[in-house]
Structures are given as structure tokens and as C-alpha cells.
PDB file of C-alpha atoms in Angstrom:
ATOM      1  CA  UNK A 967      20.363 -22.731  15.562  1.00  0.00           C
ATOM      2  CA  UNK A 968      22.487 -25.633  14.379  1.00  0.00           C
ATOM      3  CA  UNK A 969      24.995 -24.499  13.341  1.00  0.00           C
ATOM      4  CA  UNK A 970      24.971 -20.822  14.363  1.00  0.00           C
ATOM      5  CA  UNK A 971      26.910 -19.777  11.265  1.00  0.00           C
ATOM      6  CA  UNK A 972      26.928 -20.617   7.568  1.00  0.00           C
ATOM      7  CA  UNK A 973      27.218 -19.360   4.027  1.00  0.00           C
ATOM      8  CA  UNK A 974      24.543 -18.605   1.422  1.00  0.00           C
ATOM      9  CA  UNK A 975      22.793 -21.808   0.345  1.00  0.00           C
ATOM     10  CA  UNK A 976      23.442 -23.681   3.595  1.00  0.00           C
ATOM     11  CA  UNK A 977      20.560 -25.383   5.385  1.00  0.00           C
ATOM     12  CA  UNK A 978      20.325 -24.337   9.043  1.00  0.00           C
ATOM     13  CA  UNK A 979      18.166 -25.967  11.693  1.00  0.00           C
ATOM     14  CA  UNK A 980      16.129 -23.716  13.992  1.00  0.00           C
ATOM     15  CA  UNK A 981      14.463 -24.923  17.166  1.00  0.00           C
ATOM     16  CA  UNK A 982      11.976 -22.835  19.127  1.00  0.00           C
ATOM     17  CA  UNK A 983      10.005 -23.287  22.342  1.00  0.00           C
ATOM     18  CA  UNK A 984       7.431 -21.355  24.389  1.00  0.00           C
ATOM     19  CA  UNK A 985       5.527 -20.012  21.380  1.00  0.00           C
ATOM     20  CA  UNK A 986       1.725 -20.197  21.061  1.00  0.00           C
ATOM     21  CA  UNK A 987       0.498 -23.778  20.694  1.00  0.00           C
ATOM     22  CA  UNK A 988      -0.436 -25.031  17.208  1.00  0.00           C
ATOM     23  CA  UNK A 989       0.342 -21.612  15.756  1.00  0.00           C
ATOM     24  CA  UNK A 990       1.966 -20.501  12.512  1.00  0.00           C
ATOM     25  CA  UNK A 991       5.500 -19.095  12.743  1.00  0.00           C
ATOM     26  CA  UNK A 992       7.421 -16.672  10.522  1.00  0.00           C
ATOM     27  CA  UNK A 993      11.217 -16.368  10.358  1.00  0.00           C
ATOM     28  CA  UNK A 994      13.088 -13.221   9.331  1.00  0.00           C
ATOM     29  CA  UNK A 995      16.829 -12.648   8.956  1.00  0.00           C
ATOM     30  CA  UNK A 996      18.689  -9.361   8.928  1.00  0.00           C
ATOM     31  CA  UNK A 997      18.009  -5.760   9.909  1.00  0.00           C
ATOM     32  CA  UNK A 998      14.609  -4.180  10.414  1.00  0.00           C
ATOM     33  CA  UNK A 999      13.168  -2.150   7.531  1.00  0.00           C
ATOM     34  CA  UNK A1000      10.309   0.319   7.921  1.00  0.00           C
ATOM     35  CA  UNK A1001       7.604   0.727   5.273  1.00  0.00           C
ATOM     36  CA  UNK A1002       5.193   3.664   5.109  1.00  0.00           C
ATOM     37  CA  UNK A1003       2.351   4.480   2.720  1.00  0.00           C
ATOM     38  CA  UNK A1004       1.947   1.015   1.150  1.00  0.00           C
ATOM     39  CA  UNK A1005      -1.360   1.210  -0.756  1.00  0.00           C
ATOM     40  CA  UNK A1006      -3.765  -1.705  -1.227  1.00  0.00           C
ATOM     41  CA  UNK A1007      -7.024  -1.694  -3.168  1.00  0.00           C
ATOM     42  CA  UNK A1008      -9.194  -3.980  -1.096  1.00  0.00           C
ATOM     43  CA  UNK A1009     -11.508  -6.753  -2.259  1.00  0.00           C
ATOM     44  CA  UNK A1010     -13.915  -8.829  -0.208  1.00  0.00           C
ATOM     45  CA  UNK A1011     -12.254 -12.151   0.651  1.00  0.00           C
ATOM     46  CA  UNK A1012     -14.968 -13.670   2.841  1.00  0.00           C
ATOM     47  CA  UNK A1013     -15.503 -17.388   2.229  1.00  0.00           C
ATOM     48  CA  UNK A1014     -18.578 -17.906   0.085  1.00  0.00           C
ATOM     49  CA  UNK A1015     -18.631 -14.144  -0.609  1.00  0.00           C
ATOM     50  CA  UNK A1016     -19.179 -11.615  -1.483  1.00  0.00           C
ATOM     51  CA  UNK A1017     -20.124 -10.785   2.078  1.00  0.00           C
ATOM     52  CA  UNK A1018     -21.024  -7.118   2.133  1.00  0.00           C
ATOM     53  CA  UNK A1019     -19.857  -6.827   5.752  1.00  0.00           C
ATOM     54  CA  UNK A1020     -16.423  -8.418   5.267  1.00  0.00           C
ATOM     55  CA  UNK A1021     -13.973  -9.393   6.442  1.00  0.00           C
ATOM     56  CA  UNK A1022     -12.148  -7.073   4.025  1.00  0.00           C
ATOM     57  CA  UNK A1023      -8.463  -7.908   3.840  1.00  0.00           C
ATOM     58  CA  UNK A1024      -5.162  -7.227   2.097  1.00  0.00           C
ATOM     59  CA  UNK A1025      -1.624  -8.591   2.384  1.00  0.00           C
ATOM     60  CA  UNK A1026       1.496  -6.554   2.995  1.00  0.00           C
ATOM     61  CA  UNK A1027       4.261  -6.801   0.411  1.00  0.00           C
ATOM     62  CA  UNK A1028       6.761  -7.928   3.053  1.00  0.00           C
ATOM     63  CA  UNK A1029       6.529 -10.218   6.084  1.00  0.00           C
ATOM     64  CA  UNK A1030       6.919 -11.437   8.772  1.00  0.00           C
ATOM     65  CA  UNK A1031       5.997  -8.176  10.495  1.00  0.00           C
ATOM     66  CA  UNK A1032       7.460  -6.876  13.741  1.00  0.00           C
ATOM     67  CA  UNK A1033       4.709  -7.016  16.398  1.00  0.00           C
ATOM     68  CA  UNK A1034       3.664  -3.598  17.636  1.00  0.00           C
ATOM     69  CA  UNK A1035       4.823  -1.803  14.470  1.00  0.00           C
ATOM     70  CA  UNK A1036       1.743  -2.140  12.267  1.00  0.00           C
ATOM     71  CA  UNK A1037      -0.870   0.495  11.435  1.00  0.00           C
ATOM     72  CA  UNK A1038      -3.144   1.254   8.520  1.00  0.00           C
ATOM     73  CA  UNK A1039      -5.445   3.930   7.164  1.00  0.00           C
ATOM     74  CA  UNK A1040      -8.823   3.003   5.669  1.00  0.00           C
ATOM     75  CA  UNK A1041     -10.651   5.080   3.055  1.00  0.00           C
ATOM     76  CA  UNK A1042     -14.186   4.077   2.035  1.00  0.00           C
ATOM     77  CA  UNK A1043     -15.339   5.915  -1.098  1.00  0.00           C
ATOM     78  CA  UNK A1044     -19.043   5.948  -2.028  1.00  0.00           C
ATOM     79  CA  UNK A1045     -18.459   8.089  -5.100  1.00  0.00           C
ATOM     80  CA  UNK A1046     -19.840  11.188  -3.425  1.00  0.00           C
ATOM     81  CA  UNK A1047     -18.190  10.934  -0.023  1.00  0.00           C
ATOM     82  CA  UNK A1048     -15.038   9.423   1.483  1.00  0.00           C
ATOM     83  CA  UNK A1049     -15.134   8.122   5.053  1.00  0.00           C
ATOM     84  CA  UNK A1050     -11.691   7.610   6.601  1.00  0.00           C
ATOM     85  CA  UNK A1051     -10.456   5.882   9.734  1.00  0.00           C
ATOM     86  CA  UNK A1052      -7.106   4.957  11.289  1.00  0.00           C
ATOM     87  CA  UNK A1053      -5.861   1.820  13.024  1.00  0.00           C
ATOM     88  CA  UNK A1054      -2.790   3.026  14.852  1.00  0.00           C
ATOM     89  CA  UNK A1055      -2.631   0.966  18.049  1.00  0.00           C
ATOM     90  CA  UNK A1056      -1.022  -2.388  17.300  1.00  0.00           C
ATOM     91  CA  UNK A1057      -1.227  -4.148  20.650  1.00  0.00           C
ATOM     92  CA  UNK A1058       1.461  -6.640  19.635  1.00  0.00           C
ATOM     93  CA  UNK A1059      -0.923  -9.609  19.786  1.00  0.00           C
ATOM     94  CA  UNK A1060      -2.521  -9.346  16.333  1.00  0.00           C
ATOM     95  CA  UNK A1061      -5.296  -6.957  17.323  1.00  0.00           C
ATOM     96  CA  UNK A1062      -5.656  -3.273  16.458  1.00  0.00           C
ATOM     97  CA  UNK A1063      -7.544  -0.363  17.994  1.00  0.00           C
ATOM     98  CA  UNK A1064      -9.474   2.282  16.079  1.00  0.00           C
ATOM     99  CA  UNK A1065     -11.784   5.205  16.704  1.00  0.00           C
ATOM    100  CA  UNK A1066     -14.114   4.061  13.892  1.00  0.00           C
ATOM    101  CA  UNK A1067     -17.643   3.311  15.037  1.00  0.00           C
ATOM    102  CA  UNK A1068     -18.189   0.956  12.069  1.00  0.00           C
ATOM    103  CA  UNK A1069     -15.084  -1.235  12.330  1.00  0.00           C
ATOM    104  CA  UNK A1070     -15.367  -4.809  13.577  1.00  0.00           C
ATOM    105  CA  UNK A1071     -12.375  -6.955  14.598  1.00  0.00           C
ATOM    106  CA  UNK A1072      -9.452  -5.074  12.971  1.00  0.00           C
ATOM    107  CA  UNK A1073      -6.442  -7.398  12.892  1.00  0.00           C
ATOM    108  CA  UNK A1074      -2.976  -8.116  11.517  1.00  0.00           C
ATOM    109  CA  UNK A1075      -1.280 -11.481  11.001  1.00  0.00           C
ATOM    110  CA  UNK A1076       2.431 -10.939  11.699  1.00  0.00           C
ATOM    111  CA  UNK A1077       3.388 -14.208  10.012  1.00  0.00           C
ATOM    112  CA  UNK A1078       1.574 -13.862   6.668  1.00  0.00           C
ATOM    113  CA  UNK A1079       1.138 -10.089   6.411  1.00  0.00           C
ATOM    114  CA  UNK A1080      -2.642 -10.353   6.098  1.00  0.00           C
ATOM    115  CA  UNK A1081      -4.601  -7.519   7.722  1.00  0.00           C
ATOM    116  CA  UNK A1082      -8.018  -5.935   7.593  1.00  0.00           C
ATOM    117  CA  UNK A1083     -11.391  -5.497   9.290  1.00  0.00           C
ATOM    118  CA  UNK A1084     -15.084  -6.173   8.978  1.00  0.00           C
ATOM    119  CA  UNK A1085     -17.770  -3.495   8.960  1.00  0.00           C
ATOM    120  CA  UNK A1086     -21.157  -2.988  10.533  1.00  0.00           C
ATOM    121  CA  UNK A1087     -22.124  -1.134   7.331  1.00  0.00           C
ATOM    122  CA  UNK A1088     -22.761  -2.590   3.871  1.00  0.00           C
ATOM    123  CA  UNK A1089     -19.660  -1.963   1.688  1.00  0.00           C
ATOM    124  CA  UNK A1090     -21.001  -3.588  -1.480  1.00  0.00           C
ATOM    125  CA  UNK A1091     -21.238  -0.307  -3.397  1.00  0.00           C
ATOM    126  CA  UNK A1092     -18.022   1.240  -2.062  1.00  0.00           C
ATOM    127  CA  UNK A1093     -14.401   1.422  -3.170  1.00  0.00           C
ATOM    128  CA  UNK A1094     -12.070   0.658  -0.281  1.00  0.00           C
ATOM    129  CA  UNK A1095      -8.372   1.481   0.053  1.00  0.00           C
ATOM    130  CA  UNK A1096      -6.036   0.433   2.859  1.00  0.00           C
ATOM    131  CA  UNK A1097      -2.691   2.215   3.336  1.00  0.00           C
ATOM    132  CA  UNK A1098      -0.300   0.299   5.581  1.00  0.00           C
ATOM    133  CA  UNK A1099       2.825   1.144   7.566  1.00  0.00           C
ATOM    134  CA  UNK A1100       4.936  -1.469   9.353  1.00  0.00           C
ATOM    135  CA  UNK A1101       8.392  -2.862  10.080  1.00  0.00           C
ATOM    136  CA  UNK A1102       9.691  -6.116   8.622  1.00  0.00           C
ATOM    137  CA  UNK A1103      12.981  -8.022   8.483  1.00  0.00           C
ATOM    138  CA  UNK A1104      15.048  -7.766   5.319  1.00  0.00           C
ATOM    139  CA  UNK A1105      15.060 -11.467   4.440  1.00  0.00           C
ATOM    140  CA  UNK A1106      12.011 -13.702   4.878  1.00  0.00           C
ATOM    141  CA  UNK A1107      13.524 -17.150   5.359  1.00  0.00           C
ATOM    142  CA  UNK A1108      10.312 -18.925   6.357  1.00  0.00           C
ATOM    143  CA  UNK A1109      10.178 -22.244   4.452  1.00  0.00           C
ATOM    144  CA  UNK A1110       7.655 -22.179   1.599  1.00  0.00           C
ATOM    145  CA  UNK A1111       5.735 -25.063   3.176  1.00  0.00           C
ATOM    146  CA  UNK A1112       5.193 -22.967   6.307  1.00  0.00           C
ATOM    147  CA  UNK A1113       6.034 -23.606   9.940  1.00  0.00           C
ATOM    148  CA  UNK A1114       3.661 -24.472  12.791  1.00  0.00           C
ATOM    149  CA  UNK A1115       4.256 -25.130  16.457  1.00  0.00           C
ATOM    150  CA  UNK A1116       3.102 -28.282  18.175  1.00  0.00           C
ATOM    151  CA  UNK A1117       0.725 -28.563  21.137  1.00  0.00           C
ATOM    152  CA  UNK A1118       3.481 -27.420  23.498  1.00  0.00           C
ATOM    153  CA  UNK A1119       4.435 -24.375  21.420  1.00  0.00           C
ATOM    154  CA  UNK A1120       7.648 -25.881  20.035  1.00  0.00           C
ATOM    155  CA  UNK A1121       8.934 -26.331  16.491  1.00  0.00           C
ATOM    156  CA  UNK A1122      11.978 -27.544  14.584  1.00  0.00           C
ATOM    157  CA  UNK A1123      12.576 -26.510  10.979  1.00  0.00           C
ATOM    158  CA  UNK A1124      15.362 -25.825   8.500  1.00  0.00           C
ATOM    159  CA  UNK A1125      15.846 -22.576   6.591  1.00  0.00           C
ATOM    160  CA  UNK A1126      18.187 -21.809   3.703  1.00  0.00           C
ATOM    161  CA  UNK A1127      20.701 -18.984   4.142  1.00  0.00           C
ATOM    162  CA  UNK A1128      19.865 -16.329   1.521  1.00  0.00           C
ATOM    163  CA  UNK A1129      22.304 -14.281  -0.547  1.00  0.00           C
ATOM    164  CA  UNK A1130      23.342 -11.941   2.229  1.00  0.00           C
ATOM    165  CA  UNK A1131      26.579 -10.164   3.061  1.00  0.00           C
ATOM    166  CA  UNK A1132      29.188 -11.497   5.499  1.00  0.00           C
ATOM    167  CA  UNK A1133      28.732 -10.621   9.156  1.00  0.00           C
ATOM    168  CA  UNK A1134      26.443 -11.293  12.087  1.00  0.00           C
ATOM    169  CA  UNK A1135      22.718 -10.575  11.771  1.00  0.00           C
ATOM    170  CA  UNK A1136      19.726 -11.338  14.003  1.00  0.00           C
ATOM    171  CA  UNK A1137      17.390 -14.202  13.149  1.00  0.00           C
ATOM    172  CA  UNK A1138      13.871 -13.339  14.386  1.00  0.00           C
ATOM    173  CA  UNK A1139      11.043 -15.811  14.921  1.00  0.00           C
ATOM    174  CA  UNK A1140       7.437 -14.567  15.330  1.00  0.00           C
ATOM    175  CA  UNK A1141       4.115 -16.314  15.812  1.00  0.00           C
ATOM    176  CA  UNK A1142       0.630 -15.005  15.004  1.00  0.00           C
ATOM    177  CA  UNK A1143       0.032 -13.862  18.591  1.00  0.00           C
ATOM    178  CA  UNK A1144       3.139 -11.677  18.586  1.00  0.00           C
ATOM    179  CA  UNK A1145       5.520 -13.880  20.564  1.00  0.00           C
ATOM    180  CA  UNK A1146       9.080 -13.095  19.442  1.00  0.00           C
ATOM    181  CA  UNK A1147      12.498 -14.701  19.894  1.00  0.00           C
ATOM    182  CA  UNK A1148      15.838 -13.722  18.360  1.00  0.00           C
ATOM    183  CA  UNK A1149      19.261 -15.255  17.984  1.00  0.00           C
ATOM    184  CA  UNK A1150      22.401 -14.056  16.213  1.00  0.00           C
ATOM    185  CA  UNK A1151      23.507 -15.830  13.049  1.00  0.00           C
ATOM    186  CA  UNK A1152      26.926 -15.338  11.390  1.00  0.00           C
ATOM    187  CA  UNK A1153      27.298 -15.382   7.598  1.00  0.00           C
ATOM    188  CA  UNK A1154      30.619 -16.151   5.900  1.00  0.00           C
ATOM    189  CA  UNK A1155      31.822 -17.062   2.416  1.00  0.00           C
ATOM    190  CA  UNK A1156      29.526 -14.534   0.740  1.00  0.00           C
ATOM    191  CA  UNK A1157      30.464 -12.341  -2.215  1.00  0.00           C
ATOM    192  CA  UNK A1158      27.421 -10.099  -1.705  1.00  0.00           C
ATOM    193  CA  UNK A1159      28.197  -6.434  -1.141  1.00  0.00           C
ATOM    194  CA  UNK A1160      25.986  -4.693   1.432  1.00  0.00           C
ATOM    195  CA  UNK A1161      23.338  -2.451  -0.072  1.00  0.00           C
ATOM    196  CA  UNK A1162      24.697   0.914  -1.234  1.00  0.00           C
ATOM    197  CA  UNK A1163      24.438   3.942   1.004  1.00  0.00           C
ATOM    198  CA  UNK A1164      21.697   6.441   0.406  1.00  0.00           C
ATOM    199  CA  UNK A1165      22.576   9.713  -1.337  1.00  0.00           C
ATOM    200  CA  UNK A1166      22.087  11.534   1.958  1.00  0.00           C
ATOM    201  CA  UNK A1167      24.521   9.237   3.738  1.00  0.00           C
ATOM    202  CA  UNK A1168      27.065   9.596   0.919  1.00  0.00           C
ATOM    203  CA  UNK A1169      26.820  13.400   1.091  1.00  0.00           C
ATOM    204  CA  UNK A1170      27.207  13.274   4.881  1.00  0.00           C
ATOM    205  CA  UNK A1171      30.266  11.029   4.679  1.00  0.00           C
ATOM    206  CA  UNK A1172      31.758  13.142   1.889  1.00  0.00           C
ATOM    207  CA  UNK A1173      31.280  16.268   3.978  1.00  0.00           C
ATOM    208  CA  UNK A1174      32.922  14.590   6.960  1.00  0.00           C
ATOM    209  CA  UNK A1175      35.845  13.483   4.804  1.00  0.00           C
ATOM    210  CA  UNK A1176      36.236  17.026   3.495  1.00  0.00           C
ATOM    211  CA  UNK A1177      36.320  18.443   7.025  1.00  0.00           C
ATOM    212  CA  UNK A1178      38.893  15.849   8.123  1.00  0.00           C
ATOM    213  CA  UNK A1179      41.037  16.526   5.049  1.00  0.00           C
ATOM    214  CA  UNK A1180      40.897  20.278   5.636  1.00  0.00           C
ATOM    215  CA  UNK A1181      41.811  19.804   9.309  1.00  0.00           C
ATOM    216  CA  UNK A1182      44.726  17.508   8.391  1.00  0.00           C
ATOM    217  CA  UNK A1183      46.112  19.905   5.778  1.00  0.00           C
ATOM    218  CA  UNK A1184      45.747  22.817   8.156  1.00  0.00           C
ATOM    219  CA  UNK A1185      47.493  20.833  10.907  1.00  0.00           C
ATOM    220  CA  UNK A1186      50.315  19.877   8.565  1.00  0.00           C
ATOM    221  CA  UNK A1187      50.725  23.472   7.448  1.00  0.00           C
ATOM    222  CA  UNK A1188      50.759  24.720  11.019  1.00  0.00           C
ATOM    223  CA  UNK A1189      53.263  22.076  12.137  1.00  0.00           C
ATOM    224  CA  UNK A1190      55.585  22.854   9.245  1.00  0.00           C
ATOM    225  CA  UNK A1191      55.514  26.546  10.067  1.00  0.00           C
ATOM    226  CA  UNK A1192      56.349  26.097  13.725  1.00  0.00           C
ATOM    227  CA  UNK A1193      59.118  23.592  12.931  1.00  0.00           C
ATOM    228  CA  UNK A1194      61.141  26.402  11.335  1.00  0.00           C
TER     229      UNK A1194
END
């Protein structure tokens, strides 16, 4: 990155090499966040559709996605029966495994968040629901125009530093085939306060503070007694 530090609003240049050739790239900044149980009502998106065999797709609410972290559950409702299947083996290259005997080419696009499958059965009369789980990076800083590598797998692009707290966070670059590279980026000059702690964390910290306070008071009391 040039430079390797900046404040919110700054334009930072990122250069990457050794990614897949002529492939889309996604850029995430900040810590990893895990999503579970994200529900999508699926529609047929085949070109020239509807194609009763798919592909049937949806898009995750957040992206780029960490390769190897994605899975989804598929429920096909005929009105009288629900057939379910799971896609739990993300091989880290955009392909998924499943035990379903009807699924064809299950996939996930780590850059755009698109995922889905085709079917060897006619889904024209069915209601289909996908429920996704995955890990993403808190800030998607991929330029709106998109980023693609050249024939050698290289790219150069600028991203804008988002409204993020001061400190050092990883910048993660991912292509559609699951190639990943990271580099640390330092933020300064921000007035953003890190996200508040969860209630559980607050209770835990409060409990710890109470124990420390009790120990300190007890120690003071004991010391005072022995001093006499």
C-alpha cells in the first residue's frame, strides 16, 4: 500500500500480484465478522429465464467473503413437502460440496457474495429458501467500479479509507478463486469510537473490576492491621 497509513477520507493505492489472471478482486478492511442464519428467498436468475433448473442464486448482505468460511442450507418447499440439503464444505476455491443428489454446481463468489446452485429437478412450482453462514471483513473498501487483475494476475487500484477508529487493521484482498493476501494498514486522525462492547463483555469486565476492587480493599485492610 502507498502509503501504509492514513486517515478517513484518504485515497490509498493498493498493488497486488500473483492473483488469478483476469479475475475480479474484493478488498476488505478491519476485523473478521461471522454471520449465521442469514435468510434469502431465492428467485431464478438464469439469463433468458425463467429456467426451471437454475442456476438459482442469492447474494450475501456482506462481502467480500473469507474463503473457506461459507456454507448454506437449502429448503425446497412444494407446499406439501420440504426437501432440505446442506452445503457445508467450502473448498476455498469458490466450489461447495453437498450430499444432495439433485444439486448441480453449488458455488460461492467471494468477491460479490453471490452463491447458489442448479438442480436436476424442475423447481418451477417450488418455494426455495437459502440460509447462509460466512465470515466477512468489517469494511468493504472495494471501489464501486470494481477491480480486476490483468493477464499476469496483477492489479493497481485506489481505495478510500472509511470512517474507522485509530489503530492498525488488516487489509485483505481476495479474488474469485479464493487467493488471499493481507497487509497491515494504520489509521490515524479519526474521531470514531470503536464499536461498544457487548452486554456479556461489559458484565464480564464489571465482574473482574469488582473482584479486583474487593481484593485491593482486602489487601489494604490486611496491610493496615499488620502495620499496627
